Short mmCIF file of C-alpha atoms in Angstrom, two decimals:
data_model
loop_
_atom_site.label_atom_id
_atom_site.label_comp_id
_atom_site.label_asym_id
_atom_site.label_seq_id
_atom_site.Cartn_x
_atom_site.Cartn_y
_atom_site.Cartn_z
CA MET Y 1 0.00 0.00 0.00
CA TYR Y 2 2.82 2.40 0.87
CA ARG Y 3 4.40 2.01 -2.56
CA ARG Y 4 1.11 2.77 -4.34
CA ILE Y 5 0.68 6.01 -2.40
CA ILE Y 6 4.22 7.11 -3.22
CA LEU Y 7 3.71 6.35 -6.92
CA CYS Y 8 0.43 8.26 -6.91
CA PHE Y 9 2.22 11.31 -5.51
CA ARG Y 10 4.77 10.99 -8.29
CA GLY Y 11 2.10 10.91 -10.98
CA GLN Y 12 2.27 7.16 -11.59
CA ASP Y 13 -1.05 5.99 -10.12
CA THR Y 14 -2.32 2.98 -12.11
CA LEU Y 15 -5.89 2.82 -10.78
CA ASN Y 16 -8.57 3.47 -13.39
CA PRO Y 17 -11.35 5.98 -12.56
CA LEU Y 18 -13.93 3.24 -11.86
CA GLN Y 19 -11.67 1.45 -9.39
CA ARG Y 20 -10.77 4.70 -7.67
CA GLY Y 21 -14.37 5.88 -7.50
CA THR Y 22 -15.75 2.59 -6.17
CA ARG Y 23 -13.12 2.42 -3.44
CA CYS Y 24 -13.66 6.06 -2.54
CA LEU Y 25 -17.43 5.52 -2.10
CA MET Y 26 -16.81 2.54 0.17
CA ARG Y 27 -14.34 4.47 2.27
CA ARG Y 28 -16.63 7.47 2.60
CA TYR Y 29 -19.33 5.15 3.92
CA VAL Y 30 -17.03 3.51 6.46
CA THR Y 31 -15.72 6.90 7.59
CA SER Y 32 -19.24 8.25 8.05
CA VAL Y 33 -20.20 5.55 10.55
CA ARG Y 34 -17.13 5.87 12.79
CA SER Y 35 -16.74 8.31 15.67
CA GLU Y 36 -13.65 10.50 16.03
CA ASP Y 37 -12.59 8.40 19.03
CA ASP Y 38 -12.81 5.24 16.89
CA ILE Y 39 -10.71 6.87 14.18
CA LYS Y 40 -8.17 8.08 16.71
CA LYS Y 41 -7.84 4.55 18.12
CA PHE Y 42 -7.46 3.13 14.62
CA ILE Y 43 -4.69 5.62 13.85
CA ILE Y 44 -2.84 4.78 17.06
CA ASP Y 45 -3.22 1.03 16.47
CA ASN Y 46 -1.94 1.17 12.90
CA THR Y 47 0.94 3.66 13.07
CA GLU Y 48 4.12 4.16 15.07
CA ILE Y 49 5.60 7.26 16.68
CA VAL Y 50 8.46 8.54 14.52
CA SER Y 51 10.80 11.48 15.09
CA SER Y 52 14.47 10.76 14.48
CA GLN Y 53 14.30 9.68 10.82
CA SER Y 54 13.32 13.05 9.38
CA LEU Y 55 14.53 16.63 8.98
CA THR Y 56 12.67 17.56 12.17
CA PRO Y 57 13.61 15.26 15.05
CA GLU Y 58 12.06 17.83 17.40
CA ILE Y 59 8.61 16.85 16.13
CA SER Y 60 7.06 13.45 16.85
CA LEU Y 61 4.46 12.09 14.44
CA ARG Y 62 2.32 8.99 14.08
CA LEU Y 63 3.22 7.52 10.68
CA PHE Y 64 3.42 4.31 8.69
CA THR Y 65 6.65 2.37 9.19
CA PRO Y 66 7.75 -0.96 7.70
CA THR Y 67 6.51 -2.78 10.81
CA CYS Y 68 2.96 -1.40 10.44
CA ARG Y 69 0.34 -3.70 8.95
CA PHE Y 70 -0.71 -1.37 6.15
CA TRP Y 71 2.81 -0.74 4.92
CA THR Y 72 2.46 -3.89 2.82
CA GLU Y 73 -1.27 -4.65 3.08
CA LYS Y 74 -3.53 -4.63 0.02
CA PRO Y 75 -4.81 -1.06 -0.50
CA GLU Y 76 -8.44 -2.19 -0.80
CA LEU Y 77 -8.37 -3.33 2.83
CA TRP Y 78 -7.72 0.21 4.07
CA PRO Y 79 -11.13 1.49 5.29
CA PHE Y 80 -10.61 5.23 4.71
CA PRO Y 81 -9.46 7.62 1.97
CA ASP Y 82 -5.83 7.00 0.96
CA PRO Y 83 -3.68 7.82 4.02
CA TYR Y 84 -1.41 10.55 2.68
CA TRP Y 85 -1.31 11.84 6.26
CA ALA Y 86 0.55 8.68 7.34
CA ILE Y 87 3.68 9.69 5.40
CA TYR Y 88 5.93 12.64 6.23
CA TRP Y 89 6.46 13.95 2.72
CA PRO Y 90 9.77 15.63 1.77
CA GLY Y 91 8.24 19.03 0.98
CA GLY Y 92 6.51 19.15 4.34
CA GLN Y 93 9.73 18.15 6.08
CA ALA Y 94 11.59 21.04 4.44
CA LEU Y 95 8.86 23.53 5.34
CA ALA Y 96 8.74 22.44 8.98
CA ARG Y 97 12.56 22.49 9.21
CA TYR Y 98 12.65 25.98 7.73
CA LEU Y 99 10.11 27.28 10.26
CA LEU Y 100 11.97 25.71 13.17
CA ASN Y 101 15.23 27.25 11.95
CA ASN Y 102 13.60 30.66 11.43
CA PRO Y 103 10.97 31.20 14.12
CA GLU Y 104 10.47 34.83 13.10
CA VAL Y 105 8.78 33.64 9.90
CA SER Y 106 5.67 32.42 11.72
CA GLY Y 107 6.05 34.12 15.11
CA GLY Y 108 2.99 36.20 15.98
CA ARG Y 109 1.32 35.50 12.64
CA LYS Y 110 -1.95 33.97 11.44
CA VAL Y 111 -0.96 30.78 9.59
CA LEU Y 112 -2.76 28.36 7.28
CA ASP Y 113 -1.28 24.91 6.58
CA LEU Y 114 -3.02 23.97 3.31
CA GLY Y 115 -3.17 20.24 2.62
CA CYS Y 116 -1.76 19.63 6.07
CA GLY Y 117 -1.53 15.82 5.95
CA CYS Y 118 0.09 14.78 9.23
CA GLY Y 119 0.07 18.40 10.42
CA ALA Y 120 3.83 18.79 10.81
CA SER Y 121 4.06 22.27 9.24
CA ALA Y 122 1.14 23.50 11.33
CA ILE Y 123 2.79 22.07 14.45
CA ALA Y 124 6.11 23.73 13.55
CA ALA Y 125 4.31 27.07 13.10
CA LYS Y 126 2.67 26.76 16.51
CA LEU Y 127 5.91 25.67 18.20
CA THR Y 128 7.64 28.76 16.79
CA GLY Y 129 5.10 31.21 18.15
CA ALA Y 130 2.37 31.67 15.55
CA SER Y 131 -0.57 33.49 17.10
CA HIS Y 132 -3.18 31.41 15.27
CA VAL Y 133 -2.76 28.26 13.17
CA VAL Y 134 -5.38 26.43 11.13
CA ALA Y 135 -4.67 23.04 9.55
CA ASN Y 136 -6.65 22.26 6.40
CA ASP Y 137 -7.08 18.92 4.65
CA THR Y 138 -10.09 17.59 2.76
CA ASP Y 139 -9.53 14.15 4.32
CA PRO Y 140 -11.28 14.08 7.71
CA ILE Y 141 -8.92 11.32 8.86
CA ALA Y 142 -5.99 13.67 8.33
CA ALA Y 143 -7.72 16.15 10.62
CA VAL Y 144 -7.90 13.54 13.37
CA ALA Y 145 -4.28 12.52 12.74
CA THR Y 146 -3.20 16.16 13.04
CA LYS Y 147 -4.93 16.44 16.41
CA VAL Y 148 -3.23 13.22 17.56
CA ASN Y 149 0.13 14.60 16.47
CA CYS Y 150 -0.50 17.90 18.27
CA GLU Y 151 -1.00 15.99 21.49
CA LEU Y 152 2.23 14.05 20.86
CA ASN Y 153 4.05 17.39 20.78
CA ASN Y 154 2.41 18.77 23.94
CA LEU Y 155 0.16 21.16 22.02
CA GLU Y 156 -3.54 21.72 22.30
CA PRO Y 157 -5.26 20.30 19.19
CA LEU Y 158 -5.19 22.89 16.43
CA PRO Y 159 -8.34 23.90 14.56
CA CYS Y 160 -8.70 21.59 11.55
CA VAL Y 161 -10.86 22.52 8.58
CA THR Y 162 -11.88 19.83 6.09
CA ASP Y 163 -13.54 22.07 3.50
CA ASN Y 164 -11.81 22.46 0.14
CA MET Y 165 -10.42 25.96 0.57
CA ILE Y 166 -8.86 26.20 -2.89
CA GLY Y 167 -11.01 28.61 -4.87
CA SER Y 168 -12.89 29.89 -1.81
CA LYS Y 169 -12.92 33.49 -0.64
CA PRO Y 170 -9.58 33.84 1.16
CA ASP Y 171 -9.31 34.73 4.83
CA ASP Y 172 -6.73 37.27 6.00
CA TRP Y 173 -3.85 34.82 6.42
CA ASP Y 174 -0.41 36.29 7.09
CA LEU Y 175 1.32 33.07 6.03
CA ILE Y 176 0.16 30.14 3.88
CA LEU Y 177 2.17 26.91 3.92
CA LEU Y 178 1.99 24.26 1.18
CA GLY Y 179 4.04 21.10 1.28
CA ASP Y 180 4.00 18.58 -1.57
CA MET Y 181 0.83 20.00 -3.13
CA PHE Y 182 2.05 20.20 -6.74
CA TYR Y 183 1.63 16.55 -7.68
CA ASP Y 184 -1.23 17.02 -10.16
CA GLU Y 185 -1.41 19.52 -13.04
CA ASP Y 186 -5.06 20.49 -12.57
CA LEU Y 187 -4.59 20.97 -8.83
CA ALA Y 188 -1.46 23.04 -9.51
CA ASP Y 189 -3.42 25.32 -11.85
CA ARG Y 190 -6.16 25.88 -9.28
CA LEU Y 191 -3.63 26.47 -6.52
CA HIS Y 192 -1.77 29.03 -8.63
CA LYS Y 193 -4.93 31.05 -9.24
CA TRP Y 194 -6.11 30.90 -5.61
CA LEU Y 195 -2.73 31.82 -4.16
CA GLN Y 196 -2.60 34.87 -6.40
CA THR Y 197 -5.99 35.89 -5.01
CA CYS Y 198 -4.75 35.43 -1.42
CA ILE Y 199 -1.73 37.63 -2.11
CA THR Y 200 -3.72 40.28 -3.96
CA THR Y 201 -6.50 40.45 -1.38
CA HIS Y 202 -4.60 40.22 1.90
CA GLY Y 203 -0.90 40.36 1.10
CA ALA Y 204 -0.34 36.81 2.34
CA GLN Y 205 3.17 35.36 2.28
CA VAL Y 206 3.22 31.94 0.62
CA LEU Y 207 5.86 29.30 1.31
CA ILE Y 208 6.03 26.10 -0.74
CA GLY Y 209 7.96 22.94 0.08
CA ASP Y 210 8.72 20.54 -2.76
CA PRO Y 211 11.42 17.94 -3.52
CA GLY Y 212 11.53 18.71 -7.23
CA ARG Y 213 8.59 16.75 -8.63
CA ALA Y 214 8.19 17.07 -12.39
CA GLN Y 215 4.68 18.55 -12.09
CA PHE Y 216 6.07 21.34 -9.92
CA GLU Y 217 9.25 22.05 -11.86
CA SER Y 218 7.38 22.33 -15.17
CA HIS Y 219 4.54 24.53 -13.91
CA ASP Y 220 4.32 28.28 -14.63
CA ILE Y 221 4.28 29.02 -10.90
CA ARG Y 222 7.90 27.87 -10.71
CA LYS Y 223 8.98 31.08 -12.52
CA LEU Y 224 7.50 33.18 -9.70
CA LEU Y 225 9.34 31.49 -6.85
CA HIS Y 226 12.42 32.50 -4.91
CA LYS Y 227 14.48 29.80 -3.19
CA LEU Y 228 14.75 30.27 0.58
CA ALA Y 229 16.34 27.02 1.74
CA HIS Y 230 17.54 23.69 0.42
CA PHE Y 231 17.86 20.51 2.50
CA GLU Y 232 19.39 17.14 1.82
CA LEU Y 233 16.97 14.43 2.90
CA PRO Y 234 17.97 11.76 5.43
CA ASP Y 235 18.96 8.44 3.86
CA SER Y 236 15.80 6.70 5.06
CA VAL Y 237 13.61 9.37 3.46
CA LYS Y 238 15.53 9.09 0.18
CA GLU Y 239 14.96 5.35 0.17
CA GLU Y 240 11.27 5.63 0.97
CA ASN Y 241 10.71 8.22 -1.78
CA TYR Y 242 12.32 6.27 -4.59
CA GLY Y 243 15.25 8.49 -5.44
CA LEU Y 244 14.20 11.96 -4.30
CA THR Y 245 17.29 13.29 -2.54
CA ASN Y 246 16.64 16.94 -1.64
CA SER Y 247 13.80 19.24 -0.73
CA THR Y 248 13.50 22.99 -1.16
CA VAL Y 249 11.48 25.80 0.41
CA TRP Y 250 10.30 28.46 -2.01
CA CYS Y 251 8.71 31.87 -1.47
CA TYR Y 252 5.99 32.95 -3.90
CA ASN Y 253 7.03 36.29 -5.41
CA TYR Y 254 3.80 37.09 -7.22
CA LYS Y 255 3.32 40.87 -7.42
CA PRO Y 256 -0.16 41.93 -8.54
CA ASP Y 257 -0.56 44.78 -10.98
CA LEU Y 258 -1.59 47.89 -9.08
#
């Protein structure tokens, strides 16, 4: 199952639309009949606490590891939407590392972690003094996982929003964080447009973490980015991500016409 998720994030998903849709409907049904406490217990039972094998050993997270059942289990046996939150993606690692290294970036600011997954960037923002942090992911299981990970790091659970915020009327965020979000061309196009609106409307600062995926490097947004930091990934992360070796934090330099 782990390998299929990684390949999906690299644009190599082999499921046809019917297979994907059928499985998604089943998972939505299962999710709808479980309480948050049940989901929390399921997460704890099927993940392990990981900290040292990442760019941010200060942050503990519940993730898939090779000893977890669903690392190798058949994907159709997983009862929820695909667990992207159970992997600490390289772009998110770079973003969180950058915030921890530069606490003034998020200190005292209103922060949105868009597509939060495991919540690591949101947690890093809160640990470095952000005044208000919201974690956003359309997967409700990711929202529960983020709350679990907040507790692991001695934080009160952060507000988690599961609405699709891309294309919505933007709030007055000071800082928007996106890790590993440019894995699909259509999504990248919609993100580009919405981020421009956020910057134009409220002057938001946008930071993007990405390990150099082809969909990101070839997109028009890449021309508007300024490199802030570059990190070599730990050996275990390189191995798990099939050859990705580095991850970079970029600042969106879009300047609206006045």
